[in-house]
Amino acid sequence: MASMTQQRTRYHHGNLPAALAEAAARLAREGGPEAVVLREAARRVGVSPTAAYRHFANHDDLLHAVKDQALATLAGHMEAEIGSGEPLADPVEDALRRFRAIGAGYVRFALAEPGLFRTAFCRTDTPDPPDPSATRPFQILTETLDTLVRLGKIPPDRRPFAEMVAWATVHGLAVLLVDGPLARLLPEDAWGAVIDRAGDTVIEGLTHG
Amino acid sequence: MASMTQQRTRYHHGNLPAALAEAAARLAREGGPEAVVLREAARRVGVSPTAAYRHFANHDDLLHAVKDQALATLAGHMEAEIGSGEPLADPVEDALRRFRAIGAGYVRFALAEPGLFRTAFCRTDTPDPPDPSATRPFQILTETLDTLVRLGKIPPDRRPFAEMVAWATVHGLAVLLVDGPLARLLPEDAWGAVIDRAGDTVIEGLTHG
DNA sequence: TGTACATCAGTGAACGCGCGTTCACTGATGTAC
DNA sequence: TGTACATCAGTGAACGCGCGTTCACTGATGTAC
């Protein structure tokens, strides 16, 4: 597998779509969605801008590819965070542990890769068809909440919209920390505490204390 | 006070800075921060692009003016929402009412004026100097939480970072509804219910049930 | 196994666009005497 | 009350830039016979 930076020698690239998407993703990583520039991606791959149009309908199509990839990476981080902790014996405790891990993975990804995070939620001309409820992380969140209801930790009347509330809290935290005013309000060493407090609050709020 | 659209007849405009800022704000309203284009603002005011440089250092300076204005408008909506409900006799109940109103005003503004809302939190080259804690809405939120602690509704150990958690929830909700995937996930007539549930959850979480 | 030919995957030059910004300038205004 | 002049607030033309996109093209590949 040839590295992106190395000189291309053959006339045919081999896997230009993937290479372009990768270069575009690197742009997103460095500068967010507005840095995803078709011509620059082509430049980095060592190919003429025109060549991109053989594989992507237009600029927005390329951006969309990067966005999907960023969302998948976010999902990966969330799942990794779940897997990184060791399961707890008590099923309730373990469900709560997973719940927190999902949120922590989310925010951690946003802080570690702000460019990709912003790209994952950027606006595109063509709307993304996939329902977020169809994605892995959302499924995991839903299942975790269902488990907590089944085990009697969350009262059934608190279940509706619980995933949206949890998502909103975690997303808001991520956004406000990544480029919002929270970062200016809060010394960086307090961020962990805020994230923990947010987790506590949502859990208390859903489980009714 | 001359309307923006009417033909300017005098050589001197009278109040070009305000007129440009207003035109730029209208652009933000219609298309968000990326629609704030210096040349277009000048065009709408009926003035040459160069004239803008007499009053704004550069494009970013103009955008910043719009951003500040959008933040002020958001603050206004929040205060209006507080004022629109009638005060409750019980001080605890009234503090909770104000707390909810702050959040509801925030989200409502975002939904009513997505372009301005996005501009209020957009990135600019020059960072905004004013600490958000210095702004009215943030002060009101802080005071309301302090009141709830004083009245014994919120345990003191839950007080730290409470305004950040509340803010994050409400901001996340706004962002995800305005242009995020929540809008696709949720029929519009359920939005009110989610907002309410978010309010309930945060309050329960902070007051410990 | 060789060859003709359709198809695929690139090139290179150019397009129009609209932007932010700068230049040397002119018209209007206000102030000192 | 008039006049000279500094200062202020605009104009108009032009700049360079980099973008997305299109055009007619050529080099490489694979398939039918």
PDB file of C-alpha atoms (C1' of nucleotides) in Angstrom, chain A residues 8 12 48 50 54-55, chain C residues 9-14:
ATOM      1  CA  ARG A   8       3.116   8.344  -7.957  1.00  0.00           C
ATOM      2  CA  HIS A  12      -3.187   4.739 -13.077  1.00  0.00           C
ATOM      3  CA  SER A  48      -4.942  16.583 -11.394  1.00  0.00           C
ATOM      4  CA  THR A  50     -10.045  16.733 -12.850  1.00  0.00           C
ATOM      5  CA  ARG A  54     -13.930  10.471 -12.093  1.00  0.00           C
ATOM      6  CA  HIS A  55     -14.787   9.243  -8.594  1.00  0.00           C
TER       7      HIS A  55
ATOM      8  C1'  DA C   9      -8.744   6.614 -15.688  1.00  0.00           C
ATOM      9  C1'  DG C  10      -6.117   9.920 -16.062  1.00  0.00           C
ATOM     10  C1'  DT C  11      -4.022  15.018 -18.134  1.00  0.00           C
ATOM     11  C1'  DG C  12      -3.639  20.075 -19.028  1.00  0.00           C
ATOM     12  C1'  DA C  13      -5.410  24.189 -20.008  1.00  0.00           C
ATOM     13  C1'  DA C  14      -8.860  27.149 -19.312  1.00  0.00           C
TER      14       DA C  14
END
